[in-house]
Coordinates of C-alpha atoms and ligand atoms in Angstrom, one line a residue:
M10 CA -17.7 23.5 8.5
T11 CA -17.0 21.7 11.6
E12 CA -20.1 19.5 11.7
N13 CA -20.6 17.9 8.6
K14 CA -20.7 14.5 7.4
S15 CA -19.7 12.6 4.3
I16 CA -22.3 11.8 2.1
H17 CA -21.1 8.6 1.6
G18 CA -21.5 7.8 5.6
E19 CA -19.3 7.3 8.7
W20 CA -17.3 5.1 10.4
S21 CA -18.9 3.3 12.9
S22 CA -15.9 4.1 15.6
R23 CA -12.8 4.7 16.0
F24 CA -12.0 1.0 16.0
A25 CA -13.5 0.7 12.7
F26 CA -11.3 3.1 11.4
I27 CA -8.5 1.6 12.5
L28 CA -9.4 -1.6 11.1
A29 CA -10.0 0.0 7.6
A30 CA -6.6 2.1 7.7
T31 CA -4.7 -0.8 8.8
G32 CA -6.7 -3.0 6.0
S33 CA -5.6 -0.5 3.5
A34 CA -2.2 -0.3 4.6
V35 CA -1.0 -3.9 5.3
G36 CA -1.6 -5.9 1.9
L37 CA 0.7 -7.0 -1.2
G38 CA 3.1 -4.2 -0.2
N39 CA 4.1 -5.5 2.9
I40 CA 4.4 -9.1 2.2
W41 CA 4.8 -9.7 -1.3
K42 CA 6.5 -6.4 -2.2
F43 CA 8.9 -5.5 0.7
P44 CA 10.9 -8.5 0.8
Y45 CA 11.8 -8.7 -2.6
I46 CA 12.8 -5.2 -3.1
A47 CA 14.6 -5.3 0.2
G48 CA 16.4 -8.5 -1.1
E49 CA 17.2 -6.6 -5.0
N50 CA 18.9 -3.9 -3.0
G51 CA 20.6 -5.5 -0.4
G52 CA 19.0 -6.1 2.7
G53 CA 19.8 -4.0 5.8
A54 CA 20.3 -0.8 4.7
F55 CA 17.6 -0.5 2.9
V56 CA 15.5 -1.8 5.6
F57 CA 17.0 1.1 7.7
I58 CA 15.8 3.8 5.3
Y59 CA 13.0 2.6 4.6
L60 CA 12.2 2.4 8.7
L61 CA 13.1 6.4 8.5
C62 CA 11.5 7.1 5.8
I63 CA 8.6 6.0 7.6
L64 CA 9.3 7.7 10.9
A65 CA 10.0 11.2 9.2
I66 CA 7.9 10.8 6.2
G67 CA 5.2 8.4 6.2
F68 CA 4.4 9.4 9.9
P69 CA 3.6 12.8 9.7
I70 CA 1.9 12.7 6.2
M71 CA -0.1 10.1 7.3
M72 CA -1.5 12.4 10.3
A73 CA -1.5 15.3 7.6
E74 CA -3.7 13.0 4.6
I75 CA -6.2 12.0 7.6
M76 CA -6.3 15.4 8.7
L77 CA -7.5 16.7 5.5
G78 CA -9.8 14.5 4.5
R79 CA -11.7 14.4 7.7
R80 CA -11.9 18.2 7.5
G81 CA -12.9 18.3 3.5
R82 CA -15.4 15.4 4.5
Q83 CA -15.5 14.7 0.1
S84 CA -13.2 12.9 -2.4
P85 CA -9.9 13.9 -2.5
I86 CA -10.7 16.2 -5.4
N87 CA -13.5 17.8 -4.3
T88 CA -11.6 17.7 -0.6
M89 CA -8.6 19.6 -1.7
R90 CA -11.0 22.4 -3.7
T91 CA -12.7 23.2 -0.8
L92 CA -10.2 23.4 1.9
A93 CA -8.0 25.3 -0.6
E94 CA -11.2 28.0 -0.6
E95 CA -11.2 27.7 3.1
A96 CA -7.3 28.7 3.0
G97 CA -8.0 31.4 0.7
A98 CA -5.9 29.3 -1.7
D99 CA -5.7 28.5 -5.3
T100 CA -8.6 25.9 -6.2
N101 CA -5.8 24.4 -9.0
W102 CA -5.2 22.3 -5.5
H103 CA -7.9 20.1 -6.6
Y104 CA -5.3 18.7 -9.5
L105 CA -3.7 16.7 -6.4
G106 CA -6.9 15.1 -6.2
W107 CA -6.6 13.5 -9.9
L108 CA -3.1 12.9 -9.6
G109 CA -4.0 10.3 -6.6
V110 CA -7.1 9.2 -8.9
I111 CA -4.8 8.1 -11.8
A112 CA -2.2 6.6 -9.3
G113 CA -5.0 4.8 -7.4
F114 CA -6.2 3.1 -11.1
L115 CA -2.7 2.7 -12.1
I116 CA -1.3 0.5 -8.9
L117 CA -4.4 -1.1 -8.8
S118 CA -3.9 -2.5 -12.3
Y119 CA -1.0 -4.4 -11.3
Y120 CA -1.8 -5.1 -7.8
S121 CA -4.6 -7.5 -9.1
V122 CA -2.7 -9.0 -11.0
I123 CA -0.5 -10.1 -8.2
A124 CA -3.2 -10.5 -5.8
G125 CA -4.4 -13.1 -8.4
W126 CA -1.4 -14.9 -8.2
A127 CA -2.3 -15.4 -4.6
G128 CA -5.4 -16.4 -5.2
A129 CA -4.0 -19.1 -7.4
Y130 CA -1.8 -20.0 -4.6
V131 CA -4.6 -20.5 -2.6
L132 CA -5.6 -23.5 -5.0
K133 CA -2.3 -25.1 -5.9
S134 CA -1.9 -25.3 -1.7
V135 CA -5.0 -27.2 -1.0
T136 CA -4.7 -29.7 -3.7
G137 CA -1.4 -30.4 -2.2
S138 CA 0.9 -29.2 -5.1
F139 CA 3.7 -28.2 -3.0
S140 CA 3.9 -31.3 -1.0
G141 CA 7.4 -32.7 -0.4
G142 CA 8.5 -29.7 -3.1
N143 CA 12.4 -28.9 -3.3
A144 CA 13.2 -25.2 -4.5
T145 CA 13.4 -26.5 -8.2
E146 CA 10.4 -27.9 -8.3
I147 CA 8.9 -25.1 -6.3
K148 CA 10.4 -22.3 -8.7
G149 CA 9.4 -24.5 -11.9
I150 CA 5.8 -24.4 -10.8
F151 CA 6.0 -20.6 -10.1
D152 CA 7.5 -20.1 -13.6
G153 CA 5.0 -22.5 -15.5
F154 CA 2.4 -20.5 -13.9
V155 CA 3.6 -17.2 -14.9
A156 CA 4.2 -18.5 -18.3
S157 CA 0.9 -18.4 -18.9
P158 CA -1.2 -15.6 -19.7
L159 CA -4.0 -16.8 -19.7
Q160 CA -4.2 -18.3 -16.2
L161 CA -2.8 -14.6 -15.0
M162 CA -5.6 -12.7 -17.1
F163 CA -8.4 -15.5 -15.3
W164 CA -7.0 -14.6 -11.9
H165 CA -6.9 -10.7 -12.5
T166 CA -10.3 -10.9 -13.7
L167 CA -11.7 -12.4 -10.8
F168 CA -10.0 -10.4 -8.1
M169 CA -11.2 -7.5 -9.8
A170 CA -14.4 -8.7 -10.1
V171 CA -14.7 -9.2 -6.5
T172 CA -12.8 -5.8 -5.6
M173 CA -15.5 -3.9 -7.5
Y174 CA -18.4 -5.8 -6.2
V175 CA -17.2 -5.2 -2.7
V176 CA -16.6 -1.0 -3.5
S177 CA -20.4 -1.6 -5.0
Q178 CA -21.7 -2.5 -1.5
G179 CA -19.8 0.5 0.0
V180 CA -16.3 0.2 1.7
K181 CA -17.8 0.3 5.4
G182 CA -20.1 -2.6 6.0
G183 CA -18.7 -5.9 5.0
L184 CA -15.1 -4.9 5.2
E185 CA -15.3 -3.3 8.6
K186 CA -16.7 -6.6 9.9
A187 CA -14.0 -9.0 7.5
V188 CA -11.2 -6.9 8.1
R189 CA -11.3 -7.7 12.3
F190 CA -11.0 -11.3 12.3
L191 CA -8.9 -11.1 9.4
M192 CA -6.0 -8.9 10.1
P193 CA -5.3 -10.8 13.7
S194 CA -5.4 -14.4 11.7
L195 CA -2.4 -13.0 9.5
F196 CA -0.7 -12.2 12.0
F197 CA -1.1 -15.0 14.0
I198 CA 0.2 -17.2 11.2
L199 CA 3.2 -14.9 10.4
I200 CA 4.4 -15.7 13.7
L201 CA 3.7 -19.1 13.4
L202 CA 6.0 -19.3 10.7
V203 CA 8.8 -17.2 12.2
G204 CA 8.8 -20.3 14.5
Y205 CA 9.0 -22.8 11.2
A206 CA 11.8 -20.1 9.9
M207 CA 14.0 -20.7 13.2
T208 CA 14.2 -24.2 12.6
S209 CA 15.2 -23.7 9.0
G210 CA 19.0 -23.4 9.8
A211 CA 19.5 -20.3 8.3
Y212 CA 17.8 -18.1 10.8
E213 CA 20.6 -16.1 11.6
K214 CA 21.9 -15.7 8.6
G215 CA 18.4 -14.4 7.3
L216 CA 18.0 -12.2 10.2
A217 CA 21.9 -10.8 9.5
F218 CA 20.8 -10.2 6.0
L219 CA 17.8 -8.0 7.0
F220 CA 19.1 -5.9 10.1
T221 CA 22.5 -5.6 9.6
P222 CA 23.2 -2.2 7.5
D223 CA 26.0 -2.4 4.7
F224 CA 25.7 0.9 3.4
S225 CA 28.4 0.5 0.3
E226 CA 25.3 -1.5 -1.1
V227 CA 23.2 1.9 -1.2
T228 CA 22.6 3.8 -4.1
S229 CA 20.5 6.4 -5.1
D230 CA 17.5 4.6 -6.8
S231 CA 17.9 2.1 -3.6
I232 CA 16.8 5.3 -1.4
L233 CA 14.5 6.4 -3.9
T234 CA 12.9 3.1 -3.9
A235 CA 13.0 3.0 0.2
M236 CA 11.4 6.1 -0.1
G237 CA 8.8 4.9 -2.1
H238 CA 7.6 2.1 -0.6
A239 CA 7.2 4.1 2.6
F240 CA 4.8 5.7 0.9
F241 CA 3.3 2.7 -0.7
T242 CA 2.9 0.4 2.1
L243 CA 1.2 2.9 4.2
S244 CA -1.2 3.4 1.4
L245 CA -0.4 7.5 1.4
G246 CA 0.2 10.2 -1.4
M247 CA -2.9 9.3 -3.7
G248 CA -6.0 10.1 -1.2
A249 CA -6.7 6.9 0.0
I250 CA -6.2 7.7 3.6
M251 CA -7.7 11.2 2.9
V252 CA -10.7 9.3 1.8
Y253 CA -10.8 7.0 4.8
G254 CA -10.6 10.0 6.5
S255 CA -13.0 11.9 5.2
Y256 CA -15.7 9.1 6.9
L257 CA -13.9 9.3 10.3
P258 CA -16.0 10.8 12.9
K259 CA -15.1 14.0 14.9
N260 CA -13.6 13.6 18.5
I261 CA -11.1 10.6 17.3
S262 CA -7.4 11.5 17.7
I263 CA -5.9 11.3 14.6
A264 CA -2.2 10.9 16.0
K265 CA -3.0 7.8 17.8
T266 CA -4.7 6.2 15.5
T267 CA -1.8 6.9 12.9
L268 CA 0.5 5.5 15.2
I269 CA -1.2 2.0 15.6
V270 CA -1.6 1.6 11.8
A271 CA 1.9 2.8 10.8
G272 CA 3.0 0.4 14.0
A273 CA 0.9 -2.7 12.8
D274 CA 2.0 -2.2 8.9
T275 CA 5.6 -2.0 9.9
A276 CA 5.3 -5.0 12.3
V277 CA 3.8 -7.3 9.5
A278 CA 6.3 -5.9 6.7
L279 CA 8.9 -7.0 9.2
L280 CA 7.6 -10.5 10.1
A281 CA 7.3 -11.2 6.4
G282 CA 11.2 -10.7 6.0
I283 CA 11.9 -12.6 9.1
V284 CA 9.8 -15.3 7.8
I285 CA 11.0 -15.2 4.3
F286 CA 14.7 -14.8 4.0
P287 CA 16.0 -17.7 6.1
I288 CA 14.1 -19.5 3.7
V289 CA 15.6 -18.0 0.9
F290 CA 19.4 -18.7 2.7
A291 CA 18.4 -21.8 3.5
N292 CA 17.7 -23.6 0.3
G293 CA 19.9 -22.1 -1.7
L294 CA 17.5 -19.1 -3.6
E295 CA 18.9 -15.9 -4.6
P296 CA 17.4 -12.8 -2.7
S297 CA 17.1 -10.8 -5.4
A298 CA 14.8 -13.2 -7.1
G299 CA 12.4 -10.4 -7.9
P300 CA 8.5 -10.3 -7.8
G301 CA 8.3 -14.2 -7.4
L302 CA 10.2 -14.7 -4.0
L303 CA 7.5 -14.8 -2.0
F304 CA 6.0 -17.4 -4.4
Q305 CA 9.0 -19.2 -4.5
S306 CA 10.3 -19.6 -0.9
L307 CA 7.4 -19.8 1.1
P308 CA 6.3 -22.9 -0.8
I309 CA 9.4 -24.5 0.4
A310 CA 8.1 -24.3 4.0
F311 CA 4.4 -25.4 3.2
G312 CA 5.4 -28.5 1.5
N313 CA 8.0 -29.7 3.6
M314 CA 6.1 -28.6 7.3
G315 CA 4.0 -30.6 9.4
G316 CA 0.3 -29.1 8.5
G317 CA 1.9 -27.3 5.8
L318 CA -1.3 -28.1 3.5
I319 CA -3.7 -26.4 5.9
F320 CA -1.1 -23.4 6.8
G321 CA 0.2 -22.6 3.4
T322 CA -4.0 -22.8 2.3
L323 CA -4.9 -20.4 5.3
F324 CA -1.7 -18.3 4.2
F325 CA -2.5 -17.5 0.8
V326 CA -6.8 -16.9 1.7
L327 CA -5.4 -14.7 3.8
L328 CA -3.0 -13.1 1.7
V329 CA -5.7 -12.5 -1.1
F330 CA -8.2 -10.5 1.7
A331 CA -5.1 -8.4 2.8
A332 CA -4.7 -7.6 -0.6
L333 CA -8.3 -7.1 -0.9
S334 CA -8.8 -4.5 2.2
S335 CA -6.3 -2.9 0.2
S336 CA -7.9 -2.7 -3.4
I337 CA -10.4 -1.0 -1.9
S338 CA -8.8 2.0 -1.2
L339 CA -7.1 2.4 -4.5
I340 CA -10.3 2.5 -5.7
E341 CA -12.6 4.3 -3.4
P342 CA -11.3 7.7 -4.5
A343 CA -12.3 7.6 -7.8
V344 CA -15.9 5.9 -6.8
A345 CA -16.9 8.3 -4.8
W346 CA -15.8 11.2 -7.2
L347 CA -17.6 9.8 -9.8
V348 CA -20.7 9.1 -7.3
E349 CA -20.2 13.2 -6.3
N350 CA -19.4 14.8 -9.6
R351 CA -21.1 12.8 -12.2
N352 CA -24.4 11.8 -10.4
M353 CA -23.6 8.3 -11.0
S354 CA -24.8 5.4 -8.6
R355 CA -22.1 3.6 -7.3
E356 CA -22.6 0.5 -9.1
M357 CA -22.4 2.0 -12.2
A358 CA -19.3 4.1 -10.9
C359 CA -17.5 0.7 -9.4
L360 CA -18.7 -1.0 -13.2
W361 CA -16.4 1.8 -15.3
S362 CA -13.1 2.2 -12.7
G363 CA -13.1 -1.5 -12.9
L364 CA -13.2 -2.1 -16.3
I365 CA -10.7 0.6 -17.0
T366 CA -8.5 -0.5 -14.4
W367 CA -9.1 -4.6 -15.6
V368 CA -7.6 -3.6 -19.5
V369 CA -5.0 -1.6 -17.8
G370 CA -3.8 -4.8 -15.9
L371 CA -3.3 -6.7 -19.0
G372 CA -0.4 -4.7 -19.9
T373 CA 1.2 -6.4 -16.7
V374 CA -0.1 -9.9 -17.1
F375 CA 1.8 -10.1 -20.4
S376 CA 5.0 -8.5 -18.6
F377 CA 5.3 -11.7 -17.2
N378 CA 4.7 -14.2 -20.5
I379 CA 4.5 -13.0 -24.3
G380 CA 5.5 -9.2 -23.7
S381 CA 8.2 -9.7 -21.2
E382 CA 10.7 -8.0 -24.2
F383 CA 8.5 -5.1 -24.6
K384 CA 10.5 -2.6 -22.5
I385 CA 10.0 1.0 -22.0
F386 CA 12.9 3.1 -20.5
G387 CA 14.7 -0.7 -20.1
K388 CA 11.8 -1.6 -18.3
T389 CA 8.5 -3.9 -18.4
I390 CA 4.7 -2.6 -18.5
F391 CA 4.6 -3.7 -14.8
D392 CA 8.4 -2.4 -13.7
L393 CA 7.9 1.0 -15.5
L394 CA 3.9 1.2 -13.7
D395 CA 5.6 0.2 -10.4
Y396 CA 8.6 2.9 -10.9
L397 CA 6.1 5.7 -12.0
T398 CA 3.5 5.0 -9.4
A399 CA 5.7 4.1 -6.1
N400 CA 8.6 5.8 -6.8
L401 CA 7.2 9.3 -8.8
M402 CA 3.6 9.8 -8.5
L403 CA 3.3 8.9 -4.5
P404 CA 6.4 11.0 -3.5
I405 CA 5.3 14.1 -5.4
G406 CA 1.5 13.7 -4.2
G407 CA 2.8 13.1 -0.8
F408 CA 5.0 16.1 -1.0
C409 CA 1.9 18.2 -1.8
I410 CA 0.1 17.2 0.9
A411 CA 2.3 18.3 3.4
V412 CA 2.9 21.5 1.6
F413 CA -1.0 21.9 1.7
A414 CA -0.7 21.1 5.3
G415 CA 1.7 22.8 6.6
W416 CA 2.3 25.7 4.5
V417 CA -1.5 26.4 3.1
M418 CA -3.7 25.7 5.9
R419 CA -4.5 28.0 8.2
K420 CA -2.7 27.0 11.6
A421 CA -5.6 27.6 13.5
D422 CA -7.4 25.2 11.3
S423 CA -5.1 22.2 11.3
Q424 CA -4.4 22.4 15.5
Q425 CA -8.2 22.3 15.7
E426 CA -8.7 19.5 13.3
L427 CA -5.4 17.5 14.6
E428 CA -6.9 18.4 18.4
L429 CA -3.8 16.8 19.9
E430 CA -3.6 17.7 23.7
N431 CA 0.1 18.6 24.1
P432 CA 1.2 21.6 22.6
W433 CA 4.7 20.3 21.7
H434 CA 3.0 17.2 19.7
Y435 CA 1.5 20.0 17.1
Q436 CA 5.1 21.6 17.1
I437 CA 7.0 18.6 16.4
W438 CA 4.5 17.3 13.8
K439 CA 4.3 20.9 12.4
F440 CA 7.8 21.1 11.9
L441 CA 8.4 17.5 10.1
V442 CA 5.2 18.5 8.0
C443 CA 6.8 21.9 7.0
Y444 CA 10.4 21.0 6.7
V445 CA 11.4 17.4 7.1
S446 CA 8.8 15.5 4.9
P447 CA 9.0 18.0 1.8
A448 CA 12.9 18.4 2.1
A449 CA 13.2 14.5 2.3
V450 CA 11.4 13.8 -0.7
F451 CA 13.1 16.8 -2.8
L452 CA 16.6 15.7 -1.8
V453 CA 15.7 12.1 -2.6
F454 CA 14.9 13.3 -6.0
L455 CA 18.1 15.5 -6.9
N456 CA 20.2 12.4 -5.7
V457 CA 18.2 10.3 -8.4
I458 CA 18.5 13.0 -10.9
G459 CA 22.2 13.5 -10.2
I460 CA 22.5 16.9 -8.8
L461 CA 23.0 15.9 -5.4
Ligands
LIG15 N1 -0.3 -0.1 1.3 C1 -1.0 -1.7 0.2 C2 0.1 -2.2 0.5 O1 1.2 -2.1 1.1 C3 -1.3 -0.9 -1.1 C4 -2.2 0.1 -1.2 C5 -3.6 0.6 -0.7 C6 -1.8 1.5 -1.7 N2 -3.8 1.8 -1.1 C7 -2.9 2.8 -1.1 C8 -0.8 2.2 -1.7 C9 -2.8 3.6 -1.9 C10 -0.5 3.6 -2.4 C11 -1.8 3.8 -2.0 O2 -0.3 -3.4 -0.2

C-alpha cells in the first residue's frame, strides 16, 4: 500500500502542503486565544510551559499525525482502521477518528462565532468606528456588540456559509492560492504592529509580562490549558493534520515540513502577544480580560495610529482569512468521511455538516449575552466547549495517536514512512512519541484530577 493516492486528490507540491498546514495551524488560536489565555494565566510561566509542550509533545505528534495520514490515505476514521489492520491490531482504533470528527464539529461551532467577530470588526474598522477611541470607548463598542445575539448570529451564519462553500469546492484549489499571499501579509502586518507597540510606552512591561516566568502563578489548570493549547494551535489531536497528510505526495520530508509549520505557528503567536500586551498595559486594560482581549486592545492602536483605518481593516480581513483556512481543516475529516462512507457528494456532505455546526454554534452566540447566566459546571456553553475540546479531547486524541504511532505501528513501517536520513533523528522521534509525549499528557491529567 505504498503507492496509493487519496481519492480526494493530492497537494501539488511540498510547498502547497506547507501552506495548507500552516493555514490550518495559524488562526484565531494564535492571535485571539493565545494572548487571552496567557493573560488569564499570569503570562511568562504559562508561555514557557506552552513552548515546552510545543517541543516535547506537539512536534513529535505532528510528525506522527502526518505520517499516519500519508500512510492511510483516507479520512482519519478509515485511515485508522486500515493502519490498525496493517499492524495486526484491533480495528477499534478507528474510534479515534470518530473522537476527532466530534471534536472538529464542536471546535468549529465556537470558532465560527469568534471568526464572525473578526468579520464584524472589518466593518467597524473600515467605517472608522475606532477613530480616536480611548480604552473605555473601545471596550464599549465590544460590549455593545457581543450583547446582541442577532449581530453575532448574523456574522456566525456568514462565516459558516463561506467556510462550507470553500470546503465544498475541495480544499486544494482555492485555498492553496489564497494562503500563499495571506500568510506572508499577516506576518508583515504583525511586524508593523510590533513597531507601534514599541512606541506605546509599555513595551518593556508587555515583554516582561510575556517572557518573565513567575512559577508561583502556575496552577494545575493552567498547565492543562497550556498543554491543550499546544494541541489546539498546531491543529493536532483530531485528525485535521492527518487528513491533510493523506493528500501529501510521497518522498517529501515530514520532519522538515513539521519544523516549518510549527515554527511559523509559534512565531505568529508570540508576535501577537508582543503586540497586544504593550497596548494592554499602556492603556490600563486588564491582561485577564478574557475572550475580548484582542478586540478591546488592538482597535485602540488602530484608532490612534497613522494609517490606522487601512491597517485595522487589513488586519481584521487577514484575521478572517486565517480563521477560514483553519476552519476548513476542522470540518474536512467529517466531510471526507461522509464522501467515502455515505456516498454523499461533497456538496451534500458540506451542507449537512455545516448545518449541524451552525446550530451548535448558537450555544456560543448566546453565551455572551442572553445565555451568559446559563452555566454547566460553572462554565458558560462557550467556556465548556472550549475546555472540553482543547483541554480534554485534543490531548486524549493526541495521546492515542502517539501510542498508536509509537507502540502499535510496526517500526519498519514508521521508519519507511518518515524516511529520516539520519538514523538518530528516528531514534529521537521514537523516544519522544513512545515515552515523552504520552507520559506528559498522562501526568498533566493526573495533576488536574489531583492525584499528582
Ligand atoms: N490551529 C487553529 C488555530 O490555532 C485551529 C484549528 C484548526 C484546530 N484545525 C484544528 C484546532 C484542528 C484543533 C484541531 O486557530
